[in-house]
Amino acid sequence: MRILAIDTALGACSACVLDAGEAQPLASEQLAMDRGHAEALMPLVERVMNAVEGGFSSLNRVAVTVGPGSYTGLRVGVSAARAIAFAAGIPSVGVTTVAACAAPLIGREPGRVIAAALDARHGQVWFQALSAEGKPLVSLRQVSYRDAARAIGAGPVSLVGSSALAVANEAWAIGLDAVVVDSARAPDIAWVARLGLIADPETAPPRPLYLKAPETTPQDKARLPRR
């Protein structure tokens, strides 16, 4: 099975193509950015696909990060993934950003809690904690740095994500054994692909995952009345 993975949820625009059973992607590209995903994504995907023999017709599946993340970024990535999958006549699946960030540690941190903490701004994080084997311990939620640290329990904990250090500071303050393993602003796109390969299209649809309503509202007050 060959999969195209796309990520525009956080501070990067990324895509890769991975064959099942292979350790490394056939082609991959990542651009760090906070804005401009809509303009950057399709040219980036085209460059990645041009580097793969068979192009789009060789794909069997498309995976995309579905959040939590930037409202606009999620819409860009999910829309592109759905369109590519529809045009190619193949399934598309969604992968959460916290799962993609935590995945590299699963099975590699024996005896430790694995926690992903992504910057949700205003002192908040998108947070989830797993056992060393990947079993959910703390459900995905949006909380303060302090509440994230307290949700970890007795630890010890290995933290990943853009707000890993902020949560680690709170964990140290309450005496927890906390280690920051990775503070990347976006997940490794290869892990989005690997999770996408094992995802079930029936239970992991490419649908944006929002933990908080977007901070935009229609400008009803500026709307002219109909005549």
PDB file of C-alpha atoms in Angstrom:
ATOM      1  CA  MET A   1       0.000   0.000   0.000  1.00  0.00           C
ATOM      2  CA  ARG A   2       1.256   3.478  -0.881  1.00  0.00           C
ATOM      3  CA  ILE A   3       0.042   6.505   1.045  1.00  0.00           C
ATOM      4  CA  LEU A   4       0.259  10.266   0.624  1.00  0.00           C
ATOM      5  CA  ALA A   5       0.323  12.091   3.968  1.00  0.00           C
ATOM      6  CA  ILE A   6      -0.472  15.791   4.385  1.00  0.00           C
ATOM      7  CA  ASP A   7      -0.077  18.085   7.400  1.00  0.00           C
ATOM      8  CA  THR A   8      -1.090  21.745   7.605  1.00  0.00           C
ATOM      9  CA  ALA A   9      -2.503  21.715  11.140  1.00  0.00           C
ATOM     10  CA  LEU A  10       0.246  23.523  13.021  1.00  0.00           C
ATOM     11  CA  GLY A  11       3.469  25.375  12.261  1.00  0.00           C
ATOM     12  CA  ALA A  12       4.412  23.602   9.053  1.00  0.00           C
ATOM     13  CA  CYS A  13       3.186  22.603   5.627  1.00  0.00           C
ATOM     14  CA  SER A  14       4.265  19.017   4.935  1.00  0.00           C
ATOM     15  CA  ALA A  15       3.674  16.062   2.651  1.00  0.00           C
ATOM     16  CA  CYS A  16       5.282  12.691   2.033  1.00  0.00           C
ATOM     17  CA  VAL A  17       4.713   9.439   0.168  1.00  0.00           C
ATOM     18  CA  LEU A  18       5.398   6.197   2.035  1.00  0.00           C
ATOM     19  CA  ASP A  19       5.154   2.566   0.992  1.00  0.00           C
ATOM     20  CA  ALA A  20       3.896   0.119   3.641  1.00  0.00           C
ATOM     21  CA  GLY A  21       6.765  -1.818   5.146  1.00  0.00           C
ATOM     22  CA  GLU A  22       9.394   0.757   4.228  1.00  0.00           C
ATOM     23  CA  ALA A  23      11.302   2.645   6.920  1.00  0.00           C
ATOM     24  CA  GLN A  24      11.612   5.931   5.054  1.00  0.00           C
ATOM     25  CA  PRO A  25       9.325   7.884   2.699  1.00  0.00           C
ATOM     26  CA  LEU A  26       9.922   7.748  -1.037  1.00  0.00           C
ATOM     27  CA  ALA A  27       9.648  11.534  -1.100  1.00  0.00           C
ATOM     28  CA  SER A  28       9.051  14.141   1.578  1.00  0.00           C
ATOM     29  CA  GLU A  29       9.039  17.911   2.061  1.00  0.00           C
ATOM     30  CA  GLN A  30       8.307  20.213   5.001  1.00  0.00           C
ATOM     31  CA  LEU A  31       8.133  24.012   5.109  1.00  0.00           C
ATOM     32  CA  ALA A  32       7.975  25.797   8.463  1.00  0.00           C
ATOM     33  CA  MET A  33       5.165  28.377   8.450  1.00  0.00           C
ATOM     34  CA  ASP A  34       2.423  29.793  10.631  1.00  0.00           C
ATOM     35  CA  ARG A  35       0.399  31.238   7.738  1.00  0.00           C
ATOM     36  CA  GLY A  36       0.129  30.713   4.002  1.00  0.00           C
ATOM     37  CA  HIS A  37      -0.668  26.993   4.008  1.00  0.00           C
ATOM     38  CA  ALA A  38      -3.347  27.441   1.367  1.00  0.00           C
ATOM     39  CA  GLU A  39      -0.881  28.906  -1.121  1.00  0.00           C
ATOM     40  CA  ALA A  40       1.974  26.525  -0.272  1.00  0.00           C
ATOM     41  CA  LEU A  41       0.271  23.135   0.006  1.00  0.00           C
ATOM     42  CA  MET A  42      -0.638  22.100  -3.538  1.00  0.00           C
ATOM     43  CA  PRO A  43       2.680  23.170  -5.124  1.00  0.00           C
ATOM     44  CA  LEU A  44       4.431  21.242  -2.330  1.00  0.00           C
ATOM     45  CA  VAL A  45       2.288  18.143  -2.911  1.00  0.00           C
ATOM     46  CA  GLU A  46       2.959  18.374  -6.635  1.00  0.00           C
ATOM     47  CA  ARG A  47       6.726  18.463  -6.028  1.00  0.00           C
ATOM     48  CA  VAL A  48       6.505  15.431  -3.754  1.00  0.00           C
ATOM     49  CA  MET A  49       4.373  13.458  -6.201  1.00  0.00           C
ATOM     50  CA  ASN A  50       6.630  14.346  -9.127  1.00  0.00           C
ATOM     51  CA  ALA A  51       9.478  12.651  -7.239  1.00  0.00           C
ATOM     52  CA  VAL A  52       7.546   9.361  -7.042  1.00  0.00           C
ATOM     53  CA  GLU A  53       7.286   6.893  -9.907  1.00  0.00           C
ATOM     54  CA  GLY A  54       3.672   6.549 -11.008  1.00  0.00           C
ATOM     55  CA  GLY A  55       2.563   9.849  -9.485  1.00  0.00           C
ATOM     56  CA  PHE A  56      -0.956  10.175  -8.128  1.00  0.00           C
ATOM     57  CA  SER A  57      -2.137   7.034  -9.909  1.00  0.00           C
ATOM     58  CA  SER A  58       0.216   4.946  -7.756  1.00  0.00           C
ATOM     59  CA  LEU A  59      -1.466   5.965  -4.491  1.00  0.00           C
ATOM     60  CA  ASN A  60      -3.736   3.662  -2.476  1.00  0.00           C
ATOM     61  CA  ARG A  61      -4.658   6.034   0.346  1.00  0.00           C
ATOM     62  CA  VAL A  62      -4.401   9.635   1.564  1.00  0.00           C
ATOM     63  CA  ALA A  63      -3.880  10.632   5.205  1.00  0.00           C
ATOM     64  CA  VAL A  64      -4.197  14.093   6.713  1.00  0.00           C
ATOM     65  CA  THR A  65      -3.818  15.616  10.160  1.00  0.00           C
ATOM     66  CA  VAL A  66      -7.270  16.569  11.436  1.00  0.00           C
ATOM     67  CA  GLY A  67      -6.330  18.474  14.561  1.00  0.00           C
ATOM     68  CA  PRO A  68      -6.335  19.877  17.014  1.00  0.00           C
ATOM     69  CA  GLY A  69      -4.647  22.785  15.296  1.00  0.00           C
ATOM     70  CA  SER A  70      -5.175  26.008  13.403  1.00  0.00           C
ATOM     71  CA  TYR A  71      -8.759  26.416  12.175  1.00  0.00           C
ATOM     72  CA  THR A  72      -7.652  27.621   8.744  1.00  0.00           C
ATOM     73  CA  GLY A  73      -4.780  25.155   8.490  1.00  0.00           C
ATOM     74  CA  LEU A  74      -7.040  22.214   9.216  1.00  0.00           C
ATOM     75  CA  ARG A  75      -9.545  23.254   6.567  1.00  0.00           C
ATOM     76  CA  VAL A  76      -6.772  23.593   3.971  1.00  0.00           C
ATOM     77  CA  GLY A  77      -5.272  20.168   4.629  1.00  0.00           C
ATOM     78  CA  VAL A  78      -8.539  18.274   4.972  1.00  0.00           C
ATOM     79  CA  SER A  79     -10.030  19.829   1.834  1.00  0.00           C
ATOM     80  CA  ALA A  80      -6.920  18.974  -0.191  1.00  0.00           C
ATOM     81  CA  ALA A  81      -6.812  15.394   1.100  1.00  0.00           C
ATOM     82  CA  ARG A  82     -10.478  14.814   0.327  1.00  0.00           C
ATOM     83  CA  ALA A  83     -10.108  16.270  -3.172  1.00  0.00           C
ATOM     84  CA  ILE A  84      -7.038  14.173  -4.005  1.00  0.00           C
ATOM     85  CA  ALA A  85      -8.656  11.005  -2.659  1.00  0.00           C
ATOM     86  CA  PHE A  86     -11.869  11.670  -4.576  1.00  0.00           C
ATOM     87  CA  ALA A  87     -10.015  12.321  -7.830  1.00  0.00           C
ATOM     88  CA  ALA A  88      -7.900   9.184  -7.396  1.00  0.00           C
ATOM     89  CA  GLY A  89     -10.814   7.021  -6.246  1.00  0.00           C
ATOM     90  CA  ILE A  90      -9.066   5.950  -3.047  1.00  0.00           C
ATOM     91  CA  PRO A  91      -9.861   6.152   0.698  1.00  0.00           C
ATOM     92  CA  SER A  92      -8.787   9.054   2.898  1.00  0.00           C
ATOM     93  CA  VAL A  93      -8.195   8.934   6.645  1.00  0.00           C
ATOM     94  CA  GLY A  94      -7.623  11.394   9.463  1.00  0.00           C
ATOM     95  CA  VAL A  95      -4.777  11.341  12.004  1.00  0.00           C
ATOM     96  CA  THR A  96      -4.762  13.533  15.112  1.00  0.00           C
ATOM     97  CA  THR A  97      -1.800  15.836  15.622  1.00  0.00           C
ATOM     98  CA  VAL A  98      -1.235  14.638  19.192  1.00  0.00           C
ATOM     99  CA  ALA A  99      -1.136  10.991  18.065  1.00  0.00           C
ATOM    100  CA  ALA A 100       1.370  11.809  15.325  1.00  0.00           C
ATOM    101  CA  CYS A 101       3.596  13.690  17.806  1.00  0.00           C
ATOM    102  CA  ALA A 102       3.446  10.946  20.446  1.00  0.00           C
ATOM    103  CA  ALA A 103       3.805   7.977  18.073  1.00  0.00           C
ATOM    104  CA  PRO A 104       7.636   7.969  17.851  1.00  0.00           C
ATOM    105  CA  LEU A 105       7.829   7.336  21.612  1.00  0.00           C
ATOM    106  CA  ILE A 106       5.385   4.434  21.785  1.00  0.00           C
ATOM    107  CA  GLY A 107       7.241   1.291  22.853  1.00  0.00           C
ATOM    108  CA  ARG A 108      10.472   3.230  23.377  1.00  0.00           C
ATOM    109  CA  GLU A 109       9.893   4.784  26.814  1.00  0.00           C
ATOM    110  CA  PRO A 110       9.298   1.795  29.140  1.00  0.00           C
ATOM    111  CA  GLY A 111       7.715   2.652  32.462  1.00  0.00           C
ATOM    112  CA  ARG A 112       7.008   6.268  31.498  1.00  0.00           C
ATOM    113  CA  VAL A 113       3.874   8.195  30.631  1.00  0.00           C
ATOM    114  CA  ILE A 114       4.022   9.666  27.114  1.00  0.00           C
ATOM    115  CA  ALA A 115       2.369  13.067  26.826  1.00  0.00           C
ATOM    116  CA  ALA A 116       1.868  15.364  23.847  1.00  0.00           C
ATOM    117  CA  ALA A 117       1.387  19.079  24.562  1.00  0.00           C
ATOM    118  CA  LEU A 118       0.709  21.398  21.624  1.00  0.00           C
ATOM    119  CA  ASP A 119       0.430  25.166  21.850  1.00  0.00           C
ATOM    120  CA  ALA A 120      -3.216  26.281  21.832  1.00  0.00           C
ATOM    121  CA  ARG A 121      -2.182  29.870  22.731  1.00  0.00           C
ATOM    122  CA  HIS A 122      -3.270  32.065  25.647  1.00  0.00           C
ATOM    123  CA  GLY A 123      -1.590  29.723  28.153  1.00  0.00           C
ATOM    124  CA  GLN A 124      -3.537  26.710  26.911  1.00  0.00           C
ATOM    125  CA  VAL A 125      -2.375  23.406  25.401  1.00  0.00           C
ATOM    126  CA  TRP A 126      -3.942  20.614  23.434  1.00  0.00           C
ATOM    127  CA  PHE A 127      -2.963  17.701  25.618  1.00  0.00           C
ATOM    128  CA  GLN A 128      -3.136  13.914  25.689  1.00  0.00           C
ATOM    129  CA  ALA A 129      -1.284  11.332  27.788  1.00  0.00           C
ATOM    130  CA  LEU A 130      -0.633   7.691  26.898  1.00  0.00           C
ATOM    131  CA  SER A 131       0.988   4.705  28.543  1.00  0.00           C
ATOM    132  CA  ALA A 132       4.372   3.518  27.282  1.00  0.00           C
ATOM    133  CA  GLU A 133       2.455   0.996  25.158  1.00  0.00           C
ATOM    134  CA  GLY A 134       0.128   3.619  23.688  1.00  0.00           C
ATOM    135  CA  LYS A 135      -2.963   3.076  25.855  1.00  0.00           C
ATOM    136  CA  PRO A 136      -4.843   6.356  26.511  1.00  0.00           C
ATOM    137  CA  LEU A 137      -4.423   7.573  30.085  1.00  0.00           C
ATOM    138  CA  VAL A 138      -5.687  11.159  29.724  1.00  0.00           C
ATOM    139  CA  SER A 139      -8.172  11.910  26.955  1.00  0.00           C
ATOM    140  CA  LEU A 140      -7.474  14.619  24.415  1.00  0.00           C
ATOM    141  CA  ARG A 141      -8.374  18.007  25.900  1.00  0.00           C
ATOM    142  CA  GLN A 142      -7.595  21.723  25.911  1.00  0.00           C
ATOM    143  CA  VAL A 143      -6.286  22.812  29.318  1.00  0.00           C
ATOM    144  CA  SER A 144      -3.833  25.155  31.029  1.00  0.00           C
ATOM    145  CA  TYR A 145      -0.172  24.206  31.453  1.00  0.00           C
ATOM    146  CA  ARG A 146      -0.781  23.544  35.150  1.00  0.00           C
ATOM    147  CA  ASP A 147      -3.858  21.384  34.583  1.00  0.00           C
ATOM    148  CA  ALA A 148      -1.982  19.384  31.951  1.00  0.00           C
ATOM    149  CA  ALA A 149       0.841  18.682  34.402  1.00  0.00           C
ATOM    150  CA  ARG A 150      -1.584  17.685  37.155  1.00  0.00           C
ATOM    151  CA  ALA A 151      -3.462  15.352  34.772  1.00  0.00           C
ATOM    152  CA  ILE A 152      -0.278  13.318  34.261  1.00  0.00           C
ATOM    153  CA  GLY A 153      -0.549  11.774  37.716  1.00  0.00           C
ATOM    154  CA  ALA A 154       2.515  10.337  39.433  1.00  0.00           C
ATOM    155  CA  GLY A 155       4.610  10.100  36.262  1.00  0.00           C
ATOM    156  CA  PRO A 156       7.388   9.756  35.289  1.00  0.00           C
ATOM    157  CA  VAL A 157       6.565  11.446  31.988  1.00  0.00           C
ATOM    158  CA  SER A 158       8.218  12.010  28.611  1.00  0.00           C
ATOM    159  CA  LEU A 159       6.836  15.080  26.847  1.00  0.00           C
ATOM    160  CA  VAL A 160       6.666  16.021  23.173  1.00  0.00           C
ATOM    161  CA  GLY A 161       5.165  18.934  21.272  1.00  0.00           C
ATOM    162  CA  SER A 162       5.551  22.680  20.984  1.00  0.00           C
ATOM    163  CA  SER A 163       4.413  23.289  24.589  1.00  0.00           C
ATOM    164  CA  ALA A 164       6.319  20.355  26.094  1.00  0.00           C
ATOM    165  CA  LEU A 165       8.701  22.628  28.004  1.00  0.00           C
ATOM    166  CA  ALA A 166       5.884  24.783  29.407  1.00  0.00           C
ATOM    167  CA  VAL A 167       4.117  21.699  30.768  1.00  0.00           C
ATOM    168  CA  ALA A 168       7.423  20.254  31.987  1.00  0.00           C
ATOM    169  CA  ASN A 169       8.034  23.422  34.032  1.00  0.00           C
ATOM    170  CA  GLU A 170       4.698  22.903  35.775  1.00  0.00           C
ATOM    171  CA  ALA A 171       5.473  19.203  36.247  1.00  0.00           C
ATOM    172  CA  TRP A 172       8.835  19.996  37.849  1.00  0.00           C
ATOM    173  CA  ALA A 173       7.142  22.500  40.130  1.00  0.00           C
ATOM    174  CA  ILE A 174       5.013  19.719  41.636  1.00  0.00           C
ATOM    175  CA  GLY A 175       7.901  17.280  41.867  1.00  0.00           C
ATOM    176  CA  LEU A 176       7.282  15.093  38.821  1.00  0.00           C
ATOM    177  CA  ASP A 177      10.048  13.337  36.902  1.00  0.00           C
ATOM    178  CA  ALA A 178       9.521  14.997  33.502  1.00  0.00           C
ATOM    179  CA  VAL A 179      11.724  14.897  30.405  1.00  0.00           C
ATOM    180  CA  VAL A 180      11.247  16.948  27.239  1.00  0.00           C
ATOM    181  CA  VAL A 181      12.031  14.592  24.364  1.00  0.00           C
ATOM    182  CA  ASP A 182      10.979  16.801  21.452  1.00  0.00           C
ATOM    183  CA  SER A 183       9.550  20.311  21.214  1.00  0.00           C
ATOM    184  CA  ALA A 184       8.910  20.404  17.457  1.00  0.00           C
ATOM    185  CA  ARG A 185       6.139  22.740  16.293  1.00  0.00           C
ATOM    186  CA  ALA A 186       4.626  20.112  13.994  1.00  0.00           C
ATOM    187  CA  PRO A 187       4.601  16.305  13.792  1.00  0.00           C
ATOM    188  CA  ASP A 188       7.031  14.315  11.675  1.00  0.00           C
ATOM    189  CA  ILE A 189       5.095  13.794   8.440  1.00  0.00           C
ATOM    190  CA  ALA A 190       6.439  10.241   8.120  1.00  0.00           C
ATOM    191  CA  TRP A 191       4.580   9.341  11.325  1.00  0.00           C
ATOM    192  CA  VAL A 192       1.376  10.831   9.939  1.00  0.00           C
ATOM    193  CA  ALA A 193       1.828   8.442   7.019  1.00  0.00           C
ATOM    194  CA  ARG A 194       2.574   5.434   9.247  1.00  0.00           C
ATOM    195  CA  LEU A 195      -0.509   6.057  11.375  1.00  0.00           C
ATOM    196  CA  GLY A 196      -2.546   6.636   8.231  1.00  0.00           C
ATOM    197  CA  LEU A 197      -1.562   3.206   6.915  1.00  0.00           C
ATOM    198  CA  ILE A 198      -3.075   1.453   9.932  1.00  0.00           C
ATOM    199  CA  ALA A 199      -6.106   3.726  10.350  1.00  0.00           C
ATOM    200  CA  ASP A 200      -9.583   2.455   9.512  1.00  0.00           C
ATOM    201  CA  PRO A 201     -11.359   4.756   7.018  1.00  0.00           C
ATOM    202  CA  GLU A 202     -14.668   3.866   8.702  1.00  0.00           C
ATOM    203  CA  THR A 203     -13.602   5.100  12.143  1.00  0.00           C
ATOM    204  CA  ALA A 204     -10.965   7.712  11.253  1.00  0.00           C
ATOM    205  CA  PRO A 205     -12.571  10.030   8.687  1.00  0.00           C
ATOM    206  CA  PRO A 206     -10.728  13.111   7.372  1.00  0.00           C
ATOM    207  CA  ARG A 207     -12.872  15.491   9.399  1.00  0.00           C
ATOM    208  CA  PRO A 208     -11.488  18.535  11.282  1.00  0.00           C
ATOM    209  CA  LEU A 209     -11.224  18.024  15.032  1.00  0.00           C
ATOM    210  CA  TYR A 210     -11.903  21.211  16.996  1.00  0.00           C
ATOM    211  CA  LEU A 211     -11.592  21.378  20.766  1.00  0.00           C
ATOM    212  CA  LYS A 212     -12.678  25.014  20.808  1.00  0.00           C
ATOM    213  CA  ALA A 213     -14.918  27.016  18.516  1.00  0.00           C
ATOM    214  CA  PRO A 214     -12.993  29.165  16.013  1.00  0.00           C
ATOM    215  CA  GLU A 215     -12.339  32.701  17.240  1.00  0.00           C
ATOM    216  CA  THR A 216     -14.244  34.250  14.351  1.00  0.00           C
ATOM    217  CA  THR A 217     -17.896  35.248  14.111  1.00  0.00           C
ATOM    218  CA  PRO A 218     -20.057  36.470  11.243  1.00  0.00           C
ATOM    219  CA  GLN A 219     -20.277  40.238  11.074  1.00  0.00           C
ATOM    220  CA  ASP A 220     -24.038  40.352  11.483  1.00  0.00           C
ATOM    221  CA  LYS A 221     -23.944  43.896  12.843  1.00  0.00           C
ATOM    222  CA  ALA A 222     -22.394  45.135   9.618  1.00  0.00           C
ATOM    223  CA  ARG A 223     -24.871  43.317   7.391  1.00  0.00           C
ATOM    224  CA  LEU A 224     -27.202  45.544   5.410  1.00  0.00           C
ATOM    225  CA  PRO A 225     -30.903  44.791   5.847  1.00  0.00           C
ATOM    226  CA  ARG A 226     -32.727  43.276   2.913  1.00  0.00           C
ATOM    227  CA  ARG A 227     -35.235  45.440   1.085  1.00  0.00           C
TER     228      ARG A 227
END
